[in-house]
Every structure is written in structure tokens, then in C-alpha cells.
mmCIF file of C-alpha atoms in Angstrom:
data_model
loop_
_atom_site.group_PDB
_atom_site.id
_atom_site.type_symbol
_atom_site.label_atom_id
_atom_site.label_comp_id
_atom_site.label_asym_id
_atom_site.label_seq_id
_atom_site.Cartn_x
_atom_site.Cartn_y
_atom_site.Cartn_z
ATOM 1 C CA UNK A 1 76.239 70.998 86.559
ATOM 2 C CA UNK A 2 79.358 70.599 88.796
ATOM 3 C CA UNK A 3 78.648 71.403 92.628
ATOM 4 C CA UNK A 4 81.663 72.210 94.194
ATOM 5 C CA UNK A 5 82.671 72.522 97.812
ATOM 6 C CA UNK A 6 85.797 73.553 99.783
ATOM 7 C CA UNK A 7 86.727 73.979 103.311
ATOM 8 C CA UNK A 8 86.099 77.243 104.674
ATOM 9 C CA UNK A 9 89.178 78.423 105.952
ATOM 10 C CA UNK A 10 92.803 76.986 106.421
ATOM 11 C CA UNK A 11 95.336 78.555 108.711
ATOM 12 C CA UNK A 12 98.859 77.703 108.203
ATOM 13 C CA UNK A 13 102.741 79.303 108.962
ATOM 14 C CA UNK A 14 105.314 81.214 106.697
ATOM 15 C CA UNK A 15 107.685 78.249 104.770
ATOM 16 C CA UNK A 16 104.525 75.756 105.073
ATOM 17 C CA UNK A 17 103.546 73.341 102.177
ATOM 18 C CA UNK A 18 99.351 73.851 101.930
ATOM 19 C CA UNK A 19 96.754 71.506 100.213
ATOM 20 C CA UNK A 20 93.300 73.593 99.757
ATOM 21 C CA UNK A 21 90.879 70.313 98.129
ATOM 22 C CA UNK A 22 87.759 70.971 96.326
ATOM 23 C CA UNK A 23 85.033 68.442 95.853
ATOM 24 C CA UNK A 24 82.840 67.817 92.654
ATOM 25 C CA UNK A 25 81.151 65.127 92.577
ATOM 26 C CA UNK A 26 79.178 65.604 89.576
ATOM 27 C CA UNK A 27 82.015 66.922 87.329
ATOM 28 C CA UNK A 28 81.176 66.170 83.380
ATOM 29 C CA UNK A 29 83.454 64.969 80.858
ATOM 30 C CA UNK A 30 84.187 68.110 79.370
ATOM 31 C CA UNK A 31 84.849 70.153 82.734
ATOM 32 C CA UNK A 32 88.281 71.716 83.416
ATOM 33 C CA UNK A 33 89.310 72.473 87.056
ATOM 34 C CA UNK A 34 90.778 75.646 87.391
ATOM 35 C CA UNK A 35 91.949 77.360 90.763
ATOM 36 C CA UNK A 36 92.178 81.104 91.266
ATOM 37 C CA UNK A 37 93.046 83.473 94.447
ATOM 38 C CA UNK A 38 91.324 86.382 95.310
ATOM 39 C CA UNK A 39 92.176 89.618 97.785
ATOM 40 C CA UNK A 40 89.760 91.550 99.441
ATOM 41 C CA UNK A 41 88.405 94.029 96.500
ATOM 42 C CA UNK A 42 90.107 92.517 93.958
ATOM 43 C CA UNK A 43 89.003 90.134 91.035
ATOM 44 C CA UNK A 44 90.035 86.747 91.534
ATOM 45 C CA UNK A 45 93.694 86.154 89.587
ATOM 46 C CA UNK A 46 94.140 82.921 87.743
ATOM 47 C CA UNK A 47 96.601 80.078 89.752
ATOM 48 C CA UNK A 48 96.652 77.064 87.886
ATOM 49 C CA UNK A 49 94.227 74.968 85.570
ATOM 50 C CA UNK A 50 94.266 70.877 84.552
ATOM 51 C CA UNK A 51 92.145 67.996 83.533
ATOM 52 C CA UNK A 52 93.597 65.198 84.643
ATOM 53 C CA UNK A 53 96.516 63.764 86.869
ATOM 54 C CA UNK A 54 99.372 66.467 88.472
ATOM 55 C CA UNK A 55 100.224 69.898 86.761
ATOM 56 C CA UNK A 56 102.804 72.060 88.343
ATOM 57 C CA UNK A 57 103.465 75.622 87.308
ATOM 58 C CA UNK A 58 106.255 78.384 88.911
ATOM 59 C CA UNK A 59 103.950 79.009 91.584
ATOM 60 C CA UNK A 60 101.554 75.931 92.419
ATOM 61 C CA UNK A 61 100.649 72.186 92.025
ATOM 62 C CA UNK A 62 97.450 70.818 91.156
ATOM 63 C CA UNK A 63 96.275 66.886 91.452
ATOM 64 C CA UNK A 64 93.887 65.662 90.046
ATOM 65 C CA UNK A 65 92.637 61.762 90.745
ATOM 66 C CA UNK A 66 91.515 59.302 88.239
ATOM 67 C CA UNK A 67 87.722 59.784 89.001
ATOM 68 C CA UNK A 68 88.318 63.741 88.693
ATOM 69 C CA UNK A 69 85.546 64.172 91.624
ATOM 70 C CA UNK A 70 87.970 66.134 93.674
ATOM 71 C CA UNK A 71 91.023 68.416 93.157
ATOM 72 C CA UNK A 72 93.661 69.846 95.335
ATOM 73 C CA UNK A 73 95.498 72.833 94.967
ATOM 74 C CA UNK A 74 98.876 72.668 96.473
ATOM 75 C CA UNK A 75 101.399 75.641 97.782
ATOM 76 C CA UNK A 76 104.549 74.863 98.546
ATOM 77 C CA UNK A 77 106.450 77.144 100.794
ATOM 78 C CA UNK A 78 103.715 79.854 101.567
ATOM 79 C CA UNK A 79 104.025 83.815 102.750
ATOM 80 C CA UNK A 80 102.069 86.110 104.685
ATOM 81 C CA UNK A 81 101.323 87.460 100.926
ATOM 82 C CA UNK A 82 99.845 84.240 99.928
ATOM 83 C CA UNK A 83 96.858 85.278 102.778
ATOM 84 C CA UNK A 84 94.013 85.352 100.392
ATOM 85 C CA UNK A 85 90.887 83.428 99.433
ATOM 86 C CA UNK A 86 90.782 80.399 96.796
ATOM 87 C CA UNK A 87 88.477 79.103 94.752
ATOM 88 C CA UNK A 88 88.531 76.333 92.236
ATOM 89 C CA UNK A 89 86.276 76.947 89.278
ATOM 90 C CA UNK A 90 84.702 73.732 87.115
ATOM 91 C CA UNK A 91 83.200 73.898 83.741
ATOM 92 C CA UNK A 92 82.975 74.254 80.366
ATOM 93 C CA UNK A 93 81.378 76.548 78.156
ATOM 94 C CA UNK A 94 79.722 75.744 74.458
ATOM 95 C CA UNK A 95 77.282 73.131 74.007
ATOM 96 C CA UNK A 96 74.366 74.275 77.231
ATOM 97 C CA UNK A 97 77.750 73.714 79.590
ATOM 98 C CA UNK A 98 78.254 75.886 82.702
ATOM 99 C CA UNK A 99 80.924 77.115 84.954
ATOM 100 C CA UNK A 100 80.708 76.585 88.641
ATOM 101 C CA UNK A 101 82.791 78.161 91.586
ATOM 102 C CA UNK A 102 83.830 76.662 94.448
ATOM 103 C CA UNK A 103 82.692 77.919 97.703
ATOM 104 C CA UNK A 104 86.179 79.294 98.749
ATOM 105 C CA UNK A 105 88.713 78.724 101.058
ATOM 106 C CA UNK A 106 89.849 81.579 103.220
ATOM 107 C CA UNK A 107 94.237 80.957 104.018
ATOM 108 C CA UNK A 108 95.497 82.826 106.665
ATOM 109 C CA UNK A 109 99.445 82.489 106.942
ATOM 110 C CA UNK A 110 101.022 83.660 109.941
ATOM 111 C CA UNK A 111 104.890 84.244 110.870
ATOM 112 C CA UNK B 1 96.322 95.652 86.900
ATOM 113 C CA UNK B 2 95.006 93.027 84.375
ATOM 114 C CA UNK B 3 93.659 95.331 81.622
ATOM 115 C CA UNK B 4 90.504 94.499 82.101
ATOM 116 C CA UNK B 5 88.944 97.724 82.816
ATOM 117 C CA UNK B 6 85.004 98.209 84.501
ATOM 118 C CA UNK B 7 82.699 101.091 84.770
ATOM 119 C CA UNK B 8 81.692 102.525 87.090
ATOM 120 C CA UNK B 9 83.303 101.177 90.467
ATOM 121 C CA UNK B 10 80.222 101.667 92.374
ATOM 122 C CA UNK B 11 76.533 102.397 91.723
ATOM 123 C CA UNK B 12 74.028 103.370 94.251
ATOM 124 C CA UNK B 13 70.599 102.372 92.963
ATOM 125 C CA UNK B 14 66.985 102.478 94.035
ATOM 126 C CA UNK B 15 64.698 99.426 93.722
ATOM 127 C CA UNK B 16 63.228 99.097 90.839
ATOM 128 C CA UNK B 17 65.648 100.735 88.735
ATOM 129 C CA UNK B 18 67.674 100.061 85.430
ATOM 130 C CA UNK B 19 71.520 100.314 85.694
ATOM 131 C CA UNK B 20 74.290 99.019 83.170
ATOM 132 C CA UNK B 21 77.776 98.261 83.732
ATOM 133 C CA UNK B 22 80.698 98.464 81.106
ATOM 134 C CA UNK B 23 83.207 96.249 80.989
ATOM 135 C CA UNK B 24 86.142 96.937 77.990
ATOM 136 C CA UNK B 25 88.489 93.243 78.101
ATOM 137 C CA UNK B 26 92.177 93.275 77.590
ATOM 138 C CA UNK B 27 93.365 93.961 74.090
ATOM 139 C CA UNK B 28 93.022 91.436 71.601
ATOM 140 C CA UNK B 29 90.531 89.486 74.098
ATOM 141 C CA UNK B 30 87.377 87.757 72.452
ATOM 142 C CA UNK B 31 85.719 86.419 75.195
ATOM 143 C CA UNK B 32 84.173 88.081 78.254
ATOM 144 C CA UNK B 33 82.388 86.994 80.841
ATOM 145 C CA UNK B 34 79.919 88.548 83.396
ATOM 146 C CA UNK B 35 80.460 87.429 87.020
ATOM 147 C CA UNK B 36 78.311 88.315 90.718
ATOM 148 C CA UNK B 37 79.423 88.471 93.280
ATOM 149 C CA UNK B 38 77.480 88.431 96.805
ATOM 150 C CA UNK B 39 77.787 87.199 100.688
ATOM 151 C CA UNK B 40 74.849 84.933 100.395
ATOM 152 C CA UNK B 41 76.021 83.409 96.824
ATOM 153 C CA UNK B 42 78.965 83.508 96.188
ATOM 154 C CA UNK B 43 80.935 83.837 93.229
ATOM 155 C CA UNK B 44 78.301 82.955 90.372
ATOM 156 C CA UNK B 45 79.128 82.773 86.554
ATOM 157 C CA UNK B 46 76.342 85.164 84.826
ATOM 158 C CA UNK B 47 77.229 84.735 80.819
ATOM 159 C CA UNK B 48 79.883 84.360 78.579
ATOM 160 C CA UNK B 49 79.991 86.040 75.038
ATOM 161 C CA UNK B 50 82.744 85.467 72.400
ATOM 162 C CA UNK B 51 83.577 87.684 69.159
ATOM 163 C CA UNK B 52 79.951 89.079 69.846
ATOM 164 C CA UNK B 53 77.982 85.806 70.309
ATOM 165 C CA UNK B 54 76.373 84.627 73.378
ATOM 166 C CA UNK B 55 78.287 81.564 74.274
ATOM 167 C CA UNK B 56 77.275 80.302 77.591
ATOM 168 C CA UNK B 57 74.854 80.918 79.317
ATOM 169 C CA UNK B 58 74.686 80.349 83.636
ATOM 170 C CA UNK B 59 72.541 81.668 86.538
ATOM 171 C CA UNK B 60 71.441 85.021 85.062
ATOM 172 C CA UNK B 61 68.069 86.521 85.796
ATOM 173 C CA UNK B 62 65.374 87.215 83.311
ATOM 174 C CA UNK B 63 65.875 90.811 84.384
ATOM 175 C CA UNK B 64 69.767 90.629 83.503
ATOM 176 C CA UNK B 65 70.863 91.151 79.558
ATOM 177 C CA UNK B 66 73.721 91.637 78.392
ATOM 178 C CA UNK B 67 75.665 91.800 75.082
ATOM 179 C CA UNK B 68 79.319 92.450 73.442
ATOM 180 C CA UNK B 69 79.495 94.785 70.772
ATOM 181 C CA UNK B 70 81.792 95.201 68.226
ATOM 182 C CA UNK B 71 84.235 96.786 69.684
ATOM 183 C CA UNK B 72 84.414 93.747 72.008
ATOM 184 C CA UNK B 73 83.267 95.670 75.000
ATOM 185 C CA UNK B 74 80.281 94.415 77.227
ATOM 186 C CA UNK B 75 77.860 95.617 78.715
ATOM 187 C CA UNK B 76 75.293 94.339 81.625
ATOM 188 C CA UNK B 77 72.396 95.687 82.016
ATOM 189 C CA UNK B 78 70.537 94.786 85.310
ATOM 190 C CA UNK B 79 66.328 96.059 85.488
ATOM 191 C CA UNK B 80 63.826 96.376 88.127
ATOM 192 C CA UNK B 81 66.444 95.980 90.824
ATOM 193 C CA UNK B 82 65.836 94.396 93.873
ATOM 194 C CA UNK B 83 68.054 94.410 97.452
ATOM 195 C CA UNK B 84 69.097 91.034 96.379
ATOM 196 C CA UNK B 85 71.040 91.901 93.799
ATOM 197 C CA UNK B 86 73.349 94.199 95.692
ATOM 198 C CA UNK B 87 77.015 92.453 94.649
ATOM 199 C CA UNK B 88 79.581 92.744 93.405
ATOM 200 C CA UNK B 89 79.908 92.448 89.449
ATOM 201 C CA UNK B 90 83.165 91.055 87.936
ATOM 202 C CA UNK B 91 83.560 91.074 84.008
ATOM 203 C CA UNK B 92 86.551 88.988 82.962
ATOM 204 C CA UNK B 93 88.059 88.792 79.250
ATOM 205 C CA UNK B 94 90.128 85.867 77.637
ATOM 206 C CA UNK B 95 91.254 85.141 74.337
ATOM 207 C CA UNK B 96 90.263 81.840 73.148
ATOM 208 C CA UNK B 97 86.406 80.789 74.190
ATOM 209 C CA UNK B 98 87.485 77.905 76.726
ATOM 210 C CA UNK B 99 87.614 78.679 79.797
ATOM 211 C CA UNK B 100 89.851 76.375 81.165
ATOM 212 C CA UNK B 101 92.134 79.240 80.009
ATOM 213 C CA UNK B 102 93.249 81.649 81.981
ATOM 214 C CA UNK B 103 90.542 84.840 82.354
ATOM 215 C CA UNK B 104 91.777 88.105 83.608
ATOM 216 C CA UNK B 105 89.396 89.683 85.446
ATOM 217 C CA UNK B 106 88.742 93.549 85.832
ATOM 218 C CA UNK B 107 88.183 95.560 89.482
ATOM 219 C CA UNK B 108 84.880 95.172 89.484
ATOM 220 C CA UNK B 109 81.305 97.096 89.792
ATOM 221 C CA UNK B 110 80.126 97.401 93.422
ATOM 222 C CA UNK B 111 76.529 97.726 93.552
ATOM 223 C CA UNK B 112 74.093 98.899 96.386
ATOM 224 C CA UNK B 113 70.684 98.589 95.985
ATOM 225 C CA UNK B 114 68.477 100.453 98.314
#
């Protein structure tokens, strides 16, 4: 079972580039890394998800290193909307296999 | 809004008590999952069910059930409620059973325990 950490908070400006990393060490074989983003009273809202290496999608980047015991979420070019909390979710479901959230990571984008 | 509706929004409970939330997933959605939600915890994956079948199974208490009927709603029921399990319940709904796949989750089901 993945344990998965992430910094508690990140402040950054408006037009900014922003790396949020998460940390799982003990990620299995079969795990995916997904990221999702959360606003207050709201259910989180799926970002991005990958396995292995870089994926890139309309609104985000995620890397992924050979040994998969990490992951970083990257936002290019953030606004005061993209204020929010992130979490990266690890698992896999079937076979006894569990899913594990991150701890999240508060972003607070200023002007 | 990600058509993932939940019932009710908010439940005010004694200790003790049985409560169960509803959760109907997005159209044509198989899968659902059952998600808490607290201060001290975290987000915390509860259990997954696909097309009716329990499919995964992650930190749920003995006192927690919860099925999908055929219909493909879910429901959770929580029993002999205690302060600790004032959260915040999150049901989510995909369509294939992986969930590396993107889940939609509904509003939510804030619960108070007291």
C-alpha cells in the first residue's frame, strides 16, 4: 500500500509555472498516479493521470521518473482560479489492491 | 456539476445511530466509489463496486456496508456512529473499473455526529 506525501502548501503569482511533487515510496507495479484539485466544498475534479515518464494534457504536465517513487504535477502559467488544493491519488483496484491519497497541497496564487 | 448526484447534503446524527447515504453515478457509469473525508484523515478511499460487485476494498470500518444495486446507484450505510466519523462522504462514479481513469465525483454528504 502506497504512502504518499506532499508539501503542505505552495504560494506562487498569476503567469507562474508551479511543480506540486508527491512522494511514494512504496508504489506497486500496478499503481497509476493520478492528480486531482479540489475547492472548498467541492469533490475533488480529475487533472491528469500517467504511469510512467511525462504526460501533458490542455491544462497540466505530469513527470514521472524511472523508479516511479515520486511524481510531480506541473502548471504552467497559473491564475488566481487555479487557488485550490491538490492531491495525487496512487493505486489500483482488483486483485486485494488499494487506492491511496496524497496528503494535499494547498496553492495559493496571488496577483 | 459532474452528474454525480448525493443524498442528502448533510445529516445531523446522534451517536450510536444508523444513517445511509445515496449516491446515483453519472449515466452509463459502472463503477462507484465511496470516499471520507475528515480534518484528522484526510481524503480516504472507503470501497469501490463495479456493475454491482464489490471490487476493492480500502479503509472501511466493520460498521460501514455498502452496496450498488441494480440500478447502479449506491448506497453507504454507516452504524453505531461515533464523533469520529463526522466527515465528509464523497461517492464518485466512472465507467470502466480502473481507476487510473478519470472518476467524477458528486457534492458530497456532510455528516455531524453529535
Amino acid at each position: 500500500l502506497a504512502k504518499t506525501t506532499q508539501p503542505i502548501s505552495m504560494d506562487s503569482y498569476e503567469g507562474q509555472e508551479v511543480n506540486i511533487t508527491c512522494s511514494h515510496n512504496n508504489i506497486a507495479t500496478n499503481d497509476y498516479i493520478t492528480w486531482y484539485q479540489q475547492f472548498p466544498s467541492q469533490g475533488p475534479r480529475f487533472i491528469i493521470q500517467g504511469y510512467k515518464t511525462k504526460v501533458t494534457n490542455e491544462v497540466a504536465s505530469l513527470f514521472i521518473p524511472a523508479d516511479r517513487k515520486s511524481s510531480t504535477l506541473s502548471l504552467p502559467r497559473v491564475s488566481l482560479s487555479d487557488t485550490a488544493v491538490y492531491y495525487c491519488l496512487v493505486g489500483f483496484t482488483g486483485g486485494g489492491n488499494k487506492l491511496t491519497f496524497g496528503t494535499g497541497t494547498q496553492l495559493k496564487v496571488e496577483l | 456539476d459532474s452528474g454525480v448526484t448525493q443524498t442528502p447534503k448533510h445529516l445531523i446524527t446522534a451517536t450510536g445511530q444508523r444513517v445511509t447515504l445515496r449516491c446515483s453515478p453519472r449515466s452509463g457509469d459502472l463503477s462507484v466509489y465511496w470516499y471520507q473525508q475528515s480534518l484528522d484523515q484526510g481524503l480516504q478511499f472507503l470501497i469501490q463496486y463495479y456493475n454491482g460487485e464489490e471490487r476493492a476494498k480500502g479503509n472501511i470500518l466493520e460498521r460501514f456496508s455498502a452496496q450498488q444495486f441494480p440500478d447502479l446507484h449506491s448506497e453507504l450505510n454507516l452504524s453505531s456512529l461515533e464523533l469520529g466519523d463526522s466527515a465528509l462522504y464523497f461517492c464518485a462514479s466512472s465507467v470502466v473499473p480502473e481507476p487510473y481513469n478519470e472518476q467524477f465525483f458528486g457534492p458530497g454528504t456532510r455528516l455531524t455526529v453529535l
